[in-house]
JSON list of C-alpha atoms in Angstrom, two decimals:
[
{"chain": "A", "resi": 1422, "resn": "UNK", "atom": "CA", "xyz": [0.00, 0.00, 0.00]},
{"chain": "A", "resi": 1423, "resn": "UNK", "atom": "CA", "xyz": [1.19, 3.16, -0.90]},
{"chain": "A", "resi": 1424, "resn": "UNK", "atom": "CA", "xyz": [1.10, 6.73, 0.19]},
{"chain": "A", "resi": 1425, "resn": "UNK", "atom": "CA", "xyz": [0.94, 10.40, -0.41]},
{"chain": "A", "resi": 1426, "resn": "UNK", "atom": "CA", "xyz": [3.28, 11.48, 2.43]},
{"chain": "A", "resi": 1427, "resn": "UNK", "atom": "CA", "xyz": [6.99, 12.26, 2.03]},
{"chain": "A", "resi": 1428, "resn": "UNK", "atom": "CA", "xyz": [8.16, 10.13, 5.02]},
{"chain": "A", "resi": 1429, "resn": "UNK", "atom": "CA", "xyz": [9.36, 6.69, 3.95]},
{"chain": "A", "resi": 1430, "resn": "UNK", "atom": "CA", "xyz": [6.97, 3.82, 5.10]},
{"chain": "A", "resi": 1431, "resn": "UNK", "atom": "CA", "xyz": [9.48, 2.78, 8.25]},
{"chain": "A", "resi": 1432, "resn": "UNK", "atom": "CA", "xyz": [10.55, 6.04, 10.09]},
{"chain": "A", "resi": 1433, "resn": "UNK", "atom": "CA", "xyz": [14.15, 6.32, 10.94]},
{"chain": "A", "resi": 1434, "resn": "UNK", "atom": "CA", "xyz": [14.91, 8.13, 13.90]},
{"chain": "A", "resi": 1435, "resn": "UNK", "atom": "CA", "xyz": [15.43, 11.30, 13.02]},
{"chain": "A", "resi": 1436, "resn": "UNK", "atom": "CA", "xyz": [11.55, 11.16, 12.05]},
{"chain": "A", "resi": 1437, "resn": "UNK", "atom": "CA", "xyz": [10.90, 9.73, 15.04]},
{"chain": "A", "resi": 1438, "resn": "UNK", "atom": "CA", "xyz": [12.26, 12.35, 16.98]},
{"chain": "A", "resi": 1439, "resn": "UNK", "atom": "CA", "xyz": [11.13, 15.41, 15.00]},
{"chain": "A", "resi": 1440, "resn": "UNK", "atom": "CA", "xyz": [7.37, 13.83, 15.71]},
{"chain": "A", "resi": 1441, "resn": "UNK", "atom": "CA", "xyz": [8.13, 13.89, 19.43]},
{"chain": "A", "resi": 1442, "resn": "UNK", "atom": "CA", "xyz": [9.58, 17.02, 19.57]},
{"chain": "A", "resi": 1443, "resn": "UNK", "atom": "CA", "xyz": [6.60, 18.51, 17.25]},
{"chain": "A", "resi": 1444, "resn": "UNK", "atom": "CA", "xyz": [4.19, 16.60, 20.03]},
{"chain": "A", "resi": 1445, "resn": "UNK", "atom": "CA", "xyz": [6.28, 18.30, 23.25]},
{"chain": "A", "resi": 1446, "resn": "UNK", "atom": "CA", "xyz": [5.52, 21.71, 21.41]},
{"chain": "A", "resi": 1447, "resn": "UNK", "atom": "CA", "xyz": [1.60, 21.10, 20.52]},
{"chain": "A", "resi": 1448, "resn": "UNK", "atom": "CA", "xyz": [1.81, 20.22, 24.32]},
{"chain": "A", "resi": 1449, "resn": "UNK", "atom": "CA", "xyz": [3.65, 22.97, 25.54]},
{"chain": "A", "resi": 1450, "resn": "UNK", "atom": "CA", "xyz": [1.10, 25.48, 23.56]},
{"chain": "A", "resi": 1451, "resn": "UNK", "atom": "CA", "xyz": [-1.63, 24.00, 24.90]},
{"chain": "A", "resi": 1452, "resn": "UNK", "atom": "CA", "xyz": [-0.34, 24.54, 28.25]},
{"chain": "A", "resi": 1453, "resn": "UNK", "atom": "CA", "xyz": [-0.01, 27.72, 27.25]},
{"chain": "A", "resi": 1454, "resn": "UNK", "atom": "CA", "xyz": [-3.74, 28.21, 26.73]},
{"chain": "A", "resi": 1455, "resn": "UNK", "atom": "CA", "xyz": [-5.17, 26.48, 29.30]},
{"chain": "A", "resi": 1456, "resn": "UNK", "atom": "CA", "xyz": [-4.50, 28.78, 31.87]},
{"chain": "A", "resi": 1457, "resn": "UNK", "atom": "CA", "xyz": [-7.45, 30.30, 33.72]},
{"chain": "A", "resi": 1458, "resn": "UNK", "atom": "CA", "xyz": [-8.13, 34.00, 33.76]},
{"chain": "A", "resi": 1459, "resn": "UNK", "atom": "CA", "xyz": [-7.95, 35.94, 37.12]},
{"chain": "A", "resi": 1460, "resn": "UNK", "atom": "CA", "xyz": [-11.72, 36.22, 37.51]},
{"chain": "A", "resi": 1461, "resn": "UNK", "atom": "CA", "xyz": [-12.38, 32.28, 37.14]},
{"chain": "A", "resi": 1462, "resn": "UNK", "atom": "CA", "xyz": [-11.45, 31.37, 40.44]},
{"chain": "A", "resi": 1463, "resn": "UNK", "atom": "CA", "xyz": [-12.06, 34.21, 42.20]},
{"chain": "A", "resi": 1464, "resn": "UNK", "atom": "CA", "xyz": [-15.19, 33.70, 40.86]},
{"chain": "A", "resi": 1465, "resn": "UNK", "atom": "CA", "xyz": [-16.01, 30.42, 42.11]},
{"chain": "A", "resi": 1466, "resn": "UNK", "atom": "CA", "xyz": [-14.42, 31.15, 45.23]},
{"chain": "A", "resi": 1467, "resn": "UNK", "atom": "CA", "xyz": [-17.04, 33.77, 45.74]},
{"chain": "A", "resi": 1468, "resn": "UNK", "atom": "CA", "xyz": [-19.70, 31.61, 44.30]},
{"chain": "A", "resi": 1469, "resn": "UNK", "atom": "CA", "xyz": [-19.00, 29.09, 46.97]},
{"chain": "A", "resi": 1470, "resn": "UNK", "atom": "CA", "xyz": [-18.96, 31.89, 50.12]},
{"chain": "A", "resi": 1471, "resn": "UNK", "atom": "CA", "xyz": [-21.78, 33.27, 49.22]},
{"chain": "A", "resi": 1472, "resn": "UNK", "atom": "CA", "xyz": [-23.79, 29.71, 49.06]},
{"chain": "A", "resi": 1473, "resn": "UNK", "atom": "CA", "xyz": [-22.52, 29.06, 52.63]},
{"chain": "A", "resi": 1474, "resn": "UNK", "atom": "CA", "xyz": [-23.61, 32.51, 53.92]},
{"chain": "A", "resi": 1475, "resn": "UNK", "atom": "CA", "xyz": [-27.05, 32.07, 52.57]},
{"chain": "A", "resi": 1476, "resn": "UNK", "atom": "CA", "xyz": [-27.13, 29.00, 54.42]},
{"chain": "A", "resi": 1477, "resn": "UNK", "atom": "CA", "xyz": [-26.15, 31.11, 57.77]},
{"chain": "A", "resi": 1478, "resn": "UNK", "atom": "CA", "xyz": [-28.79, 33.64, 56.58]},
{"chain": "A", "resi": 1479, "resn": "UNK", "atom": "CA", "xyz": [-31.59, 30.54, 56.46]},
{"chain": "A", "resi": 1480, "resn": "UNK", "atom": "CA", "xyz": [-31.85, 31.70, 52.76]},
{"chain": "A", "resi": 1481, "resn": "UNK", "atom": "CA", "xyz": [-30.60, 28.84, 51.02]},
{"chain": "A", "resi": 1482, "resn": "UNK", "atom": "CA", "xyz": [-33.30, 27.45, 48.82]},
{"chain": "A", "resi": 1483, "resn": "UNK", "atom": "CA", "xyz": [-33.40, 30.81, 46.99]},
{"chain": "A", "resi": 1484, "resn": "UNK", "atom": "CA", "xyz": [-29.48, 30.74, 46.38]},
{"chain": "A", "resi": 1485, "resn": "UNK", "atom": "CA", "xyz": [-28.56, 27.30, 44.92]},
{"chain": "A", "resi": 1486, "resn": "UNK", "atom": "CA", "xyz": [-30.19, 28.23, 41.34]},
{"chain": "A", "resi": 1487, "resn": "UNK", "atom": "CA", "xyz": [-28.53, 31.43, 41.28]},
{"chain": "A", "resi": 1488, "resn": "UNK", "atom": "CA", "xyz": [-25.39, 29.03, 42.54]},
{"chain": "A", "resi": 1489, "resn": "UNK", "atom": "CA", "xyz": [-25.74, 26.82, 39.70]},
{"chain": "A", "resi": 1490, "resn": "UNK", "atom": "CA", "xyz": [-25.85, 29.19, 37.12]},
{"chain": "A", "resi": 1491, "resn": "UNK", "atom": "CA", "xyz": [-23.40, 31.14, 38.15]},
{"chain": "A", "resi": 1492, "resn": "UNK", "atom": "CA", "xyz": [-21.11, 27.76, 38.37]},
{"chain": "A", "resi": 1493, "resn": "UNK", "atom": "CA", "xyz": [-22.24, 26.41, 34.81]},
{"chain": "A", "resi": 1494, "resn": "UNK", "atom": "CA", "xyz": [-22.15, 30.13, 33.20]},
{"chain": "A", "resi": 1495, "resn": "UNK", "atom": "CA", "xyz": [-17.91, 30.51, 34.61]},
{"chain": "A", "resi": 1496, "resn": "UNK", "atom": "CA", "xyz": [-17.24, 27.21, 33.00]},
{"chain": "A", "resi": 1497, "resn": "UNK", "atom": "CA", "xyz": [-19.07, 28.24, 29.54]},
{"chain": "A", "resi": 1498, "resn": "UNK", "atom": "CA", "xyz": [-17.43, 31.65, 29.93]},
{"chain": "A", "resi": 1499, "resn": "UNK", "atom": "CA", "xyz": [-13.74, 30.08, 30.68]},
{"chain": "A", "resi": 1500, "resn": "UNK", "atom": "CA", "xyz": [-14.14, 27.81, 27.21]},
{"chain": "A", "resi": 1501, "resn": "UNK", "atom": "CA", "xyz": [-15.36, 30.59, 25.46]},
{"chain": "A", "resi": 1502, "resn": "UNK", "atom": "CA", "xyz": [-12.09, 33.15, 26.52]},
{"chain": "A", "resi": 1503, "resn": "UNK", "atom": "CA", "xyz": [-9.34, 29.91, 26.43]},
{"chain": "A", "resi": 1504, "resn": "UNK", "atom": "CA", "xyz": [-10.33, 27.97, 23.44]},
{"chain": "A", "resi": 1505, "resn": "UNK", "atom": "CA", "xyz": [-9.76, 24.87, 25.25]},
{"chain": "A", "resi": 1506, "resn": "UNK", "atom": "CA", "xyz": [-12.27, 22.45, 26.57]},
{"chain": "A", "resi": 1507, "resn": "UNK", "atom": "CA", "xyz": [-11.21, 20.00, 29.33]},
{"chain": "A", "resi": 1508, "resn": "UNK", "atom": "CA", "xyz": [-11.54, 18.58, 32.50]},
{"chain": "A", "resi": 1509, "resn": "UNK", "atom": "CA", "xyz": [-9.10, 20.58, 34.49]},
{"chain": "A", "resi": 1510, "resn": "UNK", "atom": "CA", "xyz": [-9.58, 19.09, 37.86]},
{"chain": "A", "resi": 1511, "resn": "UNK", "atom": "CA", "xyz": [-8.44, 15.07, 36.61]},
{"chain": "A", "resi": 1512, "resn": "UNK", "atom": "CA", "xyz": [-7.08, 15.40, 33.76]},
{"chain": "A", "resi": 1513, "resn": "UNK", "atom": "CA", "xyz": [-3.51, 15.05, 34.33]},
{"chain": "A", "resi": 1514, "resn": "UNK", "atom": "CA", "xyz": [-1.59, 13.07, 37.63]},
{"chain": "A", "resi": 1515, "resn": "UNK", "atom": "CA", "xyz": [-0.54, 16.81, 39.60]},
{"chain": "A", "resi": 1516, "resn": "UNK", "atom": "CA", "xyz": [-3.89, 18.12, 38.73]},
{"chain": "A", "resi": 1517, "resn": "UNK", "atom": "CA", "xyz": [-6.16, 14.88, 40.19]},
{"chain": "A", "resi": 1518, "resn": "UNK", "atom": "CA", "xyz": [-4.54, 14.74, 43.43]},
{"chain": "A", "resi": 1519, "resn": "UNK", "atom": "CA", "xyz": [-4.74, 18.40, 44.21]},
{"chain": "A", "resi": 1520, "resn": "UNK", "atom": "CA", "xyz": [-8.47, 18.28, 43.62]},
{"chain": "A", "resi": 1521, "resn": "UNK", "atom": "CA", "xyz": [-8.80, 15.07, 45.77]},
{"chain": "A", "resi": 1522, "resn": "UNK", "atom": "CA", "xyz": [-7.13, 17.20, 48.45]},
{"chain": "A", "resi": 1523, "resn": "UNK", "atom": "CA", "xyz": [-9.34, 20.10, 47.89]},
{"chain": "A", "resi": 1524, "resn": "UNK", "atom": "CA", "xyz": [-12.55, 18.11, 47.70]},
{"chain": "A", "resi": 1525, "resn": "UNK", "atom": "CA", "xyz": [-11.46, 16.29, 51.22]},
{"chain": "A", "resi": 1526, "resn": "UNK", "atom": "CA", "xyz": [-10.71, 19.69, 52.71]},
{"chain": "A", "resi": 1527, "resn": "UNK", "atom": "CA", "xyz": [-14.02, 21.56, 51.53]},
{"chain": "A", "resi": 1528, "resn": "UNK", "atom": "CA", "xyz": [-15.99, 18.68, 53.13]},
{"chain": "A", "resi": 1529, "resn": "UNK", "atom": "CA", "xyz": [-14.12, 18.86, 56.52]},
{"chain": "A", "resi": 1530, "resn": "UNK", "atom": "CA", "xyz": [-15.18, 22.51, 56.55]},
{"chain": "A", "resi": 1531, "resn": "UNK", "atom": "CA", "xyz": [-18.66, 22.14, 55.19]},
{"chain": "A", "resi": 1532, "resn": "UNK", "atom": "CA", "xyz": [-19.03, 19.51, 57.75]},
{"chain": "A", "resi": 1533, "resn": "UNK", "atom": "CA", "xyz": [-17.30, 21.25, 60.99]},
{"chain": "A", "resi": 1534, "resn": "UNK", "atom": "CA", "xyz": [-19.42, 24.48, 59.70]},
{"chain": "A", "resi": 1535, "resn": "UNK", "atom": "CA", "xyz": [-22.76, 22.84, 59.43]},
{"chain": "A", "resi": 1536, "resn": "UNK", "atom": "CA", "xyz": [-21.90, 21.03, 63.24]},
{"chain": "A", "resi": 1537, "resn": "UNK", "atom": "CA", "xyz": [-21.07, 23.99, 64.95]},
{"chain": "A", "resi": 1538, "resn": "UNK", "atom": "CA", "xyz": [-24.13, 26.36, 63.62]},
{"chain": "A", "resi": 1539, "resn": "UNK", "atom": "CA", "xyz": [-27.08, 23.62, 63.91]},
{"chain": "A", "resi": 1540, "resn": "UNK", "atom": "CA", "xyz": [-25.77, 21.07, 66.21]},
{"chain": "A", "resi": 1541, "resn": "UNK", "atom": "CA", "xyz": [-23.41, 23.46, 68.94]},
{"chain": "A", "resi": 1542, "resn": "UNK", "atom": "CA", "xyz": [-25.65, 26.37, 68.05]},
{"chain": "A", "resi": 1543, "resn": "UNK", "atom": "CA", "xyz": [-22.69, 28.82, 66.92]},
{"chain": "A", "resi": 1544, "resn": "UNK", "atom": "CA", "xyz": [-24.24, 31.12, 64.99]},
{"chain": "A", "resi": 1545, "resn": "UNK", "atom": "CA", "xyz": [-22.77, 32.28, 61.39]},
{"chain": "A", "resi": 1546, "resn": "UNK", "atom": "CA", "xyz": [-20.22, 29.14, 61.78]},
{"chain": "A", "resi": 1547, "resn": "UNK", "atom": "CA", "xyz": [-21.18, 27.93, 58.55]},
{"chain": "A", "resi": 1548, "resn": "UNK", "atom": "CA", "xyz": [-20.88, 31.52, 56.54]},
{"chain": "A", "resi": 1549, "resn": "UNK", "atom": "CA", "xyz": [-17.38, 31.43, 58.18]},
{"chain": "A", "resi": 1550, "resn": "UNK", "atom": "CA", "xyz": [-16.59, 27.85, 56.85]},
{"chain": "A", "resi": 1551, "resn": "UNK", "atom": "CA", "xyz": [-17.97, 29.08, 53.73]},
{"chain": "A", "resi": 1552, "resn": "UNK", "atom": "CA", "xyz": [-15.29, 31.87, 53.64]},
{"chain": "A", "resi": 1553, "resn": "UNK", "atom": "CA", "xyz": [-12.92, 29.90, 54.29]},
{"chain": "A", "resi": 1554, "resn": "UNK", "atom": "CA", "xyz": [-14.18, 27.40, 51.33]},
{"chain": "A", "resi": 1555, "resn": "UNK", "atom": "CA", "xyz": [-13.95, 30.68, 49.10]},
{"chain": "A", "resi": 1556, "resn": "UNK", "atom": "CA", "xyz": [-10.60, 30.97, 49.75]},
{"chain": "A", "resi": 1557, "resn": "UNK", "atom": "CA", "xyz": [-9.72, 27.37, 49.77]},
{"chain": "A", "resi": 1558, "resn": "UNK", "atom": "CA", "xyz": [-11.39, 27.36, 45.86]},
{"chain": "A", "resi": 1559, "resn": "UNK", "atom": "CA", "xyz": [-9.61, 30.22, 44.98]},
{"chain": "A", "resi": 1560, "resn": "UNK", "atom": "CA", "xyz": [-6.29, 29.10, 45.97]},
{"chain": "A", "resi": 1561, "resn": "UNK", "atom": "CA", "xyz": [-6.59, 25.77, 44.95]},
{"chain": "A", "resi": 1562, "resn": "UNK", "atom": "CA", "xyz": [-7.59, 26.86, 41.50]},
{"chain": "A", "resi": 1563, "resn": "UNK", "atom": "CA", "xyz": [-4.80, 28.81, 41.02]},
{"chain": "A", "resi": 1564, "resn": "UNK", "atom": "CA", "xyz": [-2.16, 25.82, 42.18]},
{"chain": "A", "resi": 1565, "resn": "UNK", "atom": "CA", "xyz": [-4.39, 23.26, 39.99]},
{"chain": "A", "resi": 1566, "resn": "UNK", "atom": "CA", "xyz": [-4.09, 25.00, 36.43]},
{"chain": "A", "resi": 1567, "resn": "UNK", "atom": "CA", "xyz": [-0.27, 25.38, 37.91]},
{"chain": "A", "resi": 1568, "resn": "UNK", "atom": "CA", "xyz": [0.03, 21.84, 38.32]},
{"chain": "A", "resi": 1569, "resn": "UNK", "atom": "CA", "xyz": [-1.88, 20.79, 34.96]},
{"chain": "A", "resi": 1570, "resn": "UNK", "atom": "CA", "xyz": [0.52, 22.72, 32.93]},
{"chain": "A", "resi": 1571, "resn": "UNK", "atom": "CA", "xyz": [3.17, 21.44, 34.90]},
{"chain": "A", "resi": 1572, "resn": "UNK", "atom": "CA", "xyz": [2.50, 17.70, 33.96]},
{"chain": "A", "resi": 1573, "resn": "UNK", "atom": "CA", "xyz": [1.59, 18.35, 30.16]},
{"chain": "A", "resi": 1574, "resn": "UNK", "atom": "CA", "xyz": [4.70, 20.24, 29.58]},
{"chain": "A", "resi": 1575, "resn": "UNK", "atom": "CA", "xyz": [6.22, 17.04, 31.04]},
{"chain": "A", "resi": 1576, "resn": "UNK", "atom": "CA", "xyz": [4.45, 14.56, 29.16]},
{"chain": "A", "resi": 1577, "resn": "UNK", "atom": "CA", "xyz": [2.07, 13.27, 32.10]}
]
């Protein structure tokens, strides 16, 4: 079988390696454009407070639409402004156990928040937690996208 390309049909090396080095740069640019803009996280981050205040405020059930929305419409917005579509959070080694940390960590708060204001009757304990889950978000955002582009500029 024959083809149209001007490589011969068994690559030598120096093929070989001017495909991998053409794959380290589409990896690198990538990398490139995959990082988040400024207002993304902070965004979520303030997303997330606010849901936890309105459930110190006893206002809850009118805030998780607005909550939802606001979480769906960042995401849209972030594809939109990077070009890229992917799952930032697992998609490469760095990235997945960063969010497994962060995920463990918002529950402990959520949890210790949600104790102390309707079990130890502390009020605003849970809009505090939820502060603190703003900040956690933001932060961790920032040191995800670091460690994403990290491990595709490496190859992971």
């Amino acid at each position: 079988m024959e083809n149209n390309f001007s490589t011969p049909s068994t690559p030598d090396a120096a093929h070989a390696l001017a495909a991998l080095n053409a794959a380290a740069e589409s990896r690198a640019r990538v990398a490139d454009r995959i990082t988040s803009p400024w207002w993304y996280h902070v965004g979520l981050g303030v997303a997330f407070a606010l849901m936890f205040v309105s459930m110190s405020l006893r206002m809850a059930n009118w805030a998780v639409g607005p909550f939802i929305l606001v979480v769906l419409g960042l995401g849209w917005t972030l594809q939109r402004s990077t070009g890229v579509s992917m799952d930032r959070y697992m998609s490469t080694p760095g990235a997945s156990q960063l969010s497994m940390a962060y995920v463990v960590a918002l529950l402990g708060l959520a949890a210790t928040g949600m104790y102390l204001e309707w079990g130890a009757d502390v009020r605003w304990a849970i809009a505090g937690a939820g502060v603190l889950i703003g900040a956690l978000t933001t932060g961790m955002g920032y040191r995800i996208d670091a460690a994403t582009r990290r491990d595709l500029r490496a190859g992971r």
